[in-house]
Amino acid sequence: MPPLPDLKTELKNLGASLVGFADLSRLPDEAVLHTFRERLRGAPTALYGVSIAVAFAPEIVAGLGNGPTRAYYDAYHAANDTLDALASRCARRLEEAGFAAWAQTRANVNAHDTLNEYATRLPHKTVATLAGLGWVGKNALLVTRQFGSAIRLTSVITGAPLPGDAPITVSHCGRCVKCVDICPADALTGVTWQRGMITTNELVDTERCSIVAAALSKNNYGISFDICGKCFYVCPFTQKWLKRREKARADE
Ligand code: B12
């Protein structure tokens, strides 16, 4: 068997904030696995995922208290470009090492795996929880201990037998409902995530979120685009990260 590249180090050197490996045999949905197995011709039956997160700059996140800003809009697009580049690079490295790999870049997901306006075949968050990066919060976003929810995600699906990280299977939100209370669209239900919950609408009314975020963006910086950010700005894990960063800067 060819040696595996040291993907975690390589991707972090290229700008990834967190990288984890998921054993996708834990996915209950055989149809999803079948689709990717067909696509990754030559891959063994076992499939693995690489989950990659890029954190926003703290000053961008600190500015989201009143909803979306032009700086967040720009950082959102920049993060997406970085994530696409990281996922493509990761897939290429795996292929060079002799393994089948599929980068879930925006172009690939749009062309092959968008099921409807609000759902993809294998969401990045699913790969991320299975790779141990975090849990799905009451804000319906991945919450990490390192950066709270102030990250964006991508993922790569591969036949390479990666050493899977321990999946995170329970929510650590506890009784906190700060995101539910602050949501300007009243779109969050406050339900605690459980692994295997696939219906987003149990956690968030996607349509309301999207419509109100677009209106807020139009109001705050003149572009109608469905980003908001309040639900991850207010998350205590995000706030703890911002405070840690502030303290580190003050200590410098
Ligand atoms: C469609 C979409 C939207 C829609 C619908 C939102 C949604 N929650 O699905 C709208 C336009 C409303 C939206 C808004 C936002 N989005 Co959005 N969105 C997506 C997109 C393109 C697809 C999501 C999808 O497939 N949903 C379908 C359902 C079924 O899956 P899901 O809710 O994502 O996740 C469920 C499963 O993962 C399951 N699950 C988790 N672990 C496991 C494990 C097992 C074993 C199983 C079976 C299931 C399971 O639990 C989750 C909750 O039900 C993804 C990118 C992507 N390709 O994944 C980004 C994504 C989810 N969005 C993201 C973000 C940041 C946002 C916004 C904050 C943007 C903003 N407004 O500023 C808001 C936040 C809204 C919110 N609170 O959820 C990030 C999330 C990053 C993070 N920290 O988690 C993503 C991953 C984009 C990215 N590349 O980073 N988004």
mmCIF file of C-alpha atoms in Angstrom, residues 22-25 32-37 40 43-49 157-160:
data_model
loop_
_atom_site.group_PDB
_atom_site.id
_atom_site.type_symbol
_atom_site.label_atom_id
_atom_site.label_comp_id
_atom_site.label_asym_id
_atom_site.label_seq_id
_atom_site.Cartn_x
_atom_site.Cartn_y
_atom_site.Cartn_z
ATOM 1 C CA ALA A 22 -13.654 10.682 9.304
ATOM 2 C CA ASP A 23 -14.403 6.998 8.972
ATOM 3 C CA LEU A 24 -17.481 7.235 6.750
ATOM 4 C CA SER A 25 -18.574 3.661 7.462
ATOM 5 C CA VAL A 32 -24.777 8.243 -0.066
ATOM 6 C CA LEU A 33 -21.841 5.881 0.304
ATOM 7 C CA HIS A 34 -22.879 4.035 -2.832
ATOM 8 C CA THR A 35 -22.860 7.261 -4.870
ATOM 9 C CA PHE A 36 -19.349 8.148 -3.759
ATOM 10 C CA ARG A 37 -18.070 4.588 -4.242
ATOM 11 C CA LEU A 40 -14.362 6.952 -6.817
ATOM 12 C CA ALA A 43 -11.733 2.797 -4.358
ATOM 13 C CA PRO A 44 -12.204 0.024 -1.835
ATOM 14 C CA THR A 45 -15.595 -0.301 -0.170
ATOM 15 C CA ALA A 46 -14.444 1.615 2.912
ATOM 16 C CA LEU A 47 -14.570 5.377 2.445
ATOM 17 C CA TYR A 48 -12.995 8.122 4.514
ATOM 18 C CA GLY A 49 -13.432 11.869 4.673
ATOM 19 C CA ILE A 157 -14.020 11.967 0.198
ATOM 20 C CA THR A 158 -11.426 9.268 -0.417
ATOM 21 C CA GLY A 159 -10.665 5.561 -0.518
ATOM 22 C CA ALA A 160 -7.370 6.149 1.313
#
